[in-house]
Structure formats: C-alpha cells, structure tokens
XYZ file of C-alpha atoms in Angstrom:
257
model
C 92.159 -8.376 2.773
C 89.003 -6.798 4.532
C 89.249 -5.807 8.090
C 86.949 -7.905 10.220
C 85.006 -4.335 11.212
C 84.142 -4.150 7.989
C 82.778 -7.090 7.358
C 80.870 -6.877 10.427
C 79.599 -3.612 9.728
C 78.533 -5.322 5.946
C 76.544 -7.611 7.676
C 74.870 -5.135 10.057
C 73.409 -3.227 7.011
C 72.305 -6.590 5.657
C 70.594 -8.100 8.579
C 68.343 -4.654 8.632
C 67.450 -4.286 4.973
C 66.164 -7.850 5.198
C 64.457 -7.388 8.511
C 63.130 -4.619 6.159
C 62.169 -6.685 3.673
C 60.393 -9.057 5.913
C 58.470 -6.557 7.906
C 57.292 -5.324 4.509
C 56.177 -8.599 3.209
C 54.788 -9.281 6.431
C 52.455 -6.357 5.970
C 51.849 -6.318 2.287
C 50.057 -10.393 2.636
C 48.089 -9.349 5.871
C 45.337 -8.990 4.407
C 41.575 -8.392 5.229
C 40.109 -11.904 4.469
C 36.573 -13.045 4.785
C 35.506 -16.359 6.414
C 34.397 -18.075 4.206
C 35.909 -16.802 1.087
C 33.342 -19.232 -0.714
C 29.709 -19.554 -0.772
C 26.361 -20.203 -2.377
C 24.805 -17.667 -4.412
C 21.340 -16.417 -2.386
C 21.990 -17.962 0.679
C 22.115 -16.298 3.993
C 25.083 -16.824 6.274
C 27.888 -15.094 8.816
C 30.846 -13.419 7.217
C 33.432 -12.833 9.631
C 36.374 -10.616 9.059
C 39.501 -10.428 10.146
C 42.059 -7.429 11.035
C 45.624 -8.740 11.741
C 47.767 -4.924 12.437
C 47.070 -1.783 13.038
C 48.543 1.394 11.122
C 52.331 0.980 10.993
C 51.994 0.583 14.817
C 49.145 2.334 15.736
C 45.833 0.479 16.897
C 42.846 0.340 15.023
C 40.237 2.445 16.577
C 37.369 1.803 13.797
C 36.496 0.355 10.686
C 34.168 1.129 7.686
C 33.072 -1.502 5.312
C 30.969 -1.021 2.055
C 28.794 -3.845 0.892
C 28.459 -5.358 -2.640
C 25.688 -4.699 -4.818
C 22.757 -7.259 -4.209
C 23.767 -7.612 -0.456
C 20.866 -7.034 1.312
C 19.431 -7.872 5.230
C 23.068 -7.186 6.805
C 23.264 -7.404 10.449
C 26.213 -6.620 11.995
C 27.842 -8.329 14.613
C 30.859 -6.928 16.528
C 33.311 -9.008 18.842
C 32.907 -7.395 22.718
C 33.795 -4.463 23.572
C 32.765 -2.909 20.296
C 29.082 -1.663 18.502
C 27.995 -1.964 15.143
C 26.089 -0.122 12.936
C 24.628 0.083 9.331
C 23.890 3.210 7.521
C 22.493 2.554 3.894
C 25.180 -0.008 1.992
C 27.808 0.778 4.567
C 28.823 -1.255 7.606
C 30.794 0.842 10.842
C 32.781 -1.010 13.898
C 33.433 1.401 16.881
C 33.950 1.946 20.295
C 37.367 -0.400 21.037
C 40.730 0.216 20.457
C 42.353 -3.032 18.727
C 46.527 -2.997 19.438
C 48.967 -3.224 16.498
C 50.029 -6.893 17.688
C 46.878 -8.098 17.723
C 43.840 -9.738 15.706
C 39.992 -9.635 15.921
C 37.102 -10.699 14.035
C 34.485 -8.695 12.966
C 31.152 -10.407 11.642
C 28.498 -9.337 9.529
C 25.324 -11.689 9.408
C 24.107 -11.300 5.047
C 22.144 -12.538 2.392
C 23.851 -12.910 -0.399
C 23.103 -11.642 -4.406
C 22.044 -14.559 -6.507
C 24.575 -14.653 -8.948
C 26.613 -17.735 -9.051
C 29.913 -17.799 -10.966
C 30.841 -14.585 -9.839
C 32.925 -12.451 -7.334
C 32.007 -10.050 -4.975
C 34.018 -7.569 -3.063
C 34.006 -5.692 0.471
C 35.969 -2.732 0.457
C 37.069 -1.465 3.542
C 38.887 1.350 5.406
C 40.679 0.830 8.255
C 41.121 3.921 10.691
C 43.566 3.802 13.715
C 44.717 6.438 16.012
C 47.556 7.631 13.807
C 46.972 6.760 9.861
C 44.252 4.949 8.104
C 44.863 1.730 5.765
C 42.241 1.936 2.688
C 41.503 -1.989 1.704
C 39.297 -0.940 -1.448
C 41.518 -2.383 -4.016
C 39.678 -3.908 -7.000
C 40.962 -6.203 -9.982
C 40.914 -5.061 -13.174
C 41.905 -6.149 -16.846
C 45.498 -3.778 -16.349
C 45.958 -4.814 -12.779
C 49.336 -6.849 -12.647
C 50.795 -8.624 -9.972
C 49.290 -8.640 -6.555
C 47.522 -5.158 -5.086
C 49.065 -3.462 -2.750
C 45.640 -2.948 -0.082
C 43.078 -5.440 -1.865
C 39.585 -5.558 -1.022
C 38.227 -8.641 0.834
C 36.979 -10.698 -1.682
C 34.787 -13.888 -1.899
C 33.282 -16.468 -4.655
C 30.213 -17.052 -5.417
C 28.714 -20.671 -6.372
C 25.679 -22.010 -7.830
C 23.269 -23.314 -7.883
C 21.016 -20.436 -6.291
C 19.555 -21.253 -2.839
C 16.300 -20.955 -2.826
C 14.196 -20.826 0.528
C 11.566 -23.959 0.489
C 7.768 -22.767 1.159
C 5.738 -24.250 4.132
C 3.409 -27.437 3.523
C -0.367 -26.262 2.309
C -2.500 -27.748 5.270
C -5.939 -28.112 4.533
C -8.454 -25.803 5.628
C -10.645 -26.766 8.632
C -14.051 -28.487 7.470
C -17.668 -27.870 9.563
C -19.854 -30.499 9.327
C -23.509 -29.354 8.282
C -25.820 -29.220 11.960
C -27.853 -32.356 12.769
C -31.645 -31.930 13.519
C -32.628 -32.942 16.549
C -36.035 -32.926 18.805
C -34.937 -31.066 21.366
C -36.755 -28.359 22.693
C -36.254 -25.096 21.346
C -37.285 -21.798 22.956
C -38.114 -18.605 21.489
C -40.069 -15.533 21.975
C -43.282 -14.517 19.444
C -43.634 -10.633 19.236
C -45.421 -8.779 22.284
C -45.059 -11.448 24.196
C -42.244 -11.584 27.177
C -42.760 -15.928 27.983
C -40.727 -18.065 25.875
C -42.773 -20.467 23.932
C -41.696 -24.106 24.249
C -41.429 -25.128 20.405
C -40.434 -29.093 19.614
C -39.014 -30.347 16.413
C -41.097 -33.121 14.774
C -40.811 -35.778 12.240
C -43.381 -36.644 10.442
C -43.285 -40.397 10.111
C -45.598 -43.109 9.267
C -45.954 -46.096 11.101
C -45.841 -49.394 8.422
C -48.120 -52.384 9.519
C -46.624 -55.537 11.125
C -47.122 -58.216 10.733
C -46.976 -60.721 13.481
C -48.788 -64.167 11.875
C -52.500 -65.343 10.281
C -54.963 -63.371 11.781
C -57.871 -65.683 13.334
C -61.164 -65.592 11.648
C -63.431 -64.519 14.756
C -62.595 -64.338 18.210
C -65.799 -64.032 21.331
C -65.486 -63.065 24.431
C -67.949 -64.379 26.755
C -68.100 -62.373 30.004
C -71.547 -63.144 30.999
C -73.102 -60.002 31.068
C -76.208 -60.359 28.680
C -77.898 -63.886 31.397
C -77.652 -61.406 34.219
C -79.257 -58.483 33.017
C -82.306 -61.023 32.058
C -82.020 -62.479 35.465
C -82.669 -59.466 37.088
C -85.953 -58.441 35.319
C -87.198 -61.277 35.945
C -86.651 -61.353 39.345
C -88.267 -57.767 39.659
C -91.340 -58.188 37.391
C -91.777 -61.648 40.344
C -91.946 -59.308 42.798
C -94.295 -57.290 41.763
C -96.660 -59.131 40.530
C -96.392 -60.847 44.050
C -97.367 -57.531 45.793
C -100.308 -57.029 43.545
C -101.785 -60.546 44.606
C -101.041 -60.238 47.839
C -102.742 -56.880 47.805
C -105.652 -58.193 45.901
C -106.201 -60.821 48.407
C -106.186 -58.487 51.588
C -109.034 -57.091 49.572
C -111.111 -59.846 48.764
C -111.155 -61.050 52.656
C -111.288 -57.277 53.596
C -114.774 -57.522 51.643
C -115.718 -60.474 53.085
C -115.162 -60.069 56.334
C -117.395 -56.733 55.981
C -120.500 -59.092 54.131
C-alpha cells in the first residue's frame, strides 16, 4: 500500500512537468504571424505583425525585420510610443519597452514581388532586455516537423495586380483667328504717331433687280419758259428806252426850228 504522502508528493512532480509542458507549448506556437498571411502578387498593402512574449520573461525592447526579395517601397509604421526605421532591405522598431505578458502590432506599409504561386518570408529578430529570440527559420526539403523559431511567412496569389493608367484626355484645340475690320494700329519706321490702318474686303456689289425698267421718264420743272420770258421782257425794255429817247430828240429839234 502507498502512503498517502507519497502519492501526494507523485502528483506534485506531475502537476509541474505538465505545467512544463504547457508553458513550453505555449511558447513554441507563439509565433510571429503576419496579417494577412495571404495576398495578391504586386499589390500594395499593410502588413501588420504581431509579437505575443517577450524573452523567457523579459520585455521586448526592439525588433529587426529583413524583407523578401522583390519587396520594395516599405514604409514602416510603428504602434505609439515606438519609431521606425528602414535601412536598405531591413526594417528596425525602437524606442518602447513591450512587457512579457503582453502583445503589439507592428505594421509595415509594402508592395509586394509579382510572383504569384509562391511564398515569401520575413525573418525577424527579436531583442529584449535580457536574451534575444531569432524568428529566421526557413523551410527546406530536410526540414521535418514544425520549426522551432519560424519566420513569418505569407502566400502569394495571382493573378498579378497591375495599377490601371489614367484616361488620355484630348489635347486642347485653338480655333484659327477670325478677320475682322477693326482698326488696327501700328507704327511705320521714324515715325513716333500710330497710323490708323483698317482691314478691307474687297467686295462687289451684284445688280438688283427691283422690276421692268420704264422706257423714258421727263421731268418737267419749268425752267427752259422762264429763261425765254425774261429776255424778252429785257430786250422790251430797251427797245422802249431807245424810242423814248429818239422821240425827246425829234421834238428837241423841233422845238429849236
């Protein structure tokens, strides 16, 4: 028969190698994930990042990730309290201090390679105050089982996004200047008053026609009877004067006789 301190002391020692256990499990699948772990080959979008513990209990102070070949345009964009910055093909997070317990996103803005049907990895290293956790695992044809620190990985899709060029809009037109008779002033040489020069167009006026023209038409406005008149009238008068002078003779001569 066992004694019950026994047994209880048998149970002790497996409670804590299965606490054990769990804690190590519990570590081993929290992993570095990216959000989304799919998306379209060429396209241009927000991966965000994850960190769910620190180093065995220590906080994470920074982290440096690598990006894929055919990444290009990355922009980093770190959760408050924290800068980003981007030095060649590899992404740095600094300036916070992330507890053990706790998780943050970090998000870097990307244009992705244009290869559908494929998979690309971020590797990553995570520092904290005491330790460092290296998430730059890779697959390969002898890998077996599940890695132990795996890189974040996502898959690519086709087709290939492409980006859509801008409607052609037509170019303005200029309609061709209209001649006009206005007025248009200019200057000869040596001279310092503008001569007035106006645009003309020669035009010739066509005949109308507004009926039959009559045959003849007079106009009879008297003029030719009173120029007669008048001669008349004078030639009367004189030859009036002449008799009556004639006859003051005659008696003149008499009178004298």
């Amino acid at each position: 028969m066992i004694a019950p301190r026994t047994t209880s002391r048998r149970l002790g020692v497996l409670a804590a190698a299965t606490a054990a256990v769990l804690c190590g499990s519990t570590t081993a699948f929290a992993h570095i994930d990216p959000n989304p772990t799919e998306a379209q080959a060429g396209s241009r979008l927000s991966v965000g990042f994850t960190v769910e513990h620190g180093c065995d209990g220590s906080p994470t102070t920074s982290l440096d990730m690598r990006l894929p070949d055919g990444v290009t345009d990355a922009t980093p964009e770190p959760p408050e309290g924290w800068e980003g910055t981007v030095d060649a093909n590899v992404v740095t997070f600094t300036g916070g201090i992330l507890p053990d317990d706790q998780e943050l996103t970090f998000g870097v803005a990307m244009s992705l390679p244009p290869t559908p049907d494929s998979t690309i990895y971020f590797p990553f290293v995570q520092r904290c105050e005491v330790g460092e956790i290296r998430w730059i695992d890779v697959p390969t044809d002898d890998s077996a089982g599940e890695l132990d620190e795996p890189a974040p990985a996502m898959q690519l899709f086709g087709p290939v996004a492409t980006t859509v060029a801008p409607p052609v809009t037509a170019a303005p037109t200029t309609a061709a200047p209209v001649a006009t008779s206005e007025p248009v002033e200019s200057t000869p040489p040596g001279t310092d008053a503008p001569v007035t020069t106006e645009a003309t167009t020669d035009t010739t006026a066509e005949p109308t026609s507004s009926g039959p023209a009559p045959d003849s038409v007079t106009v009879d406005d008297g003029s030719g009877d009173s120029g007669s008149s008048s001669t008349v009238a004078i030639v009367a008068v004189i030859a009036a004067l002449v008799l009556a002078g004639a006859a003051a003779v005659f008696v003149r001569r008499q009178k004298s006789g």
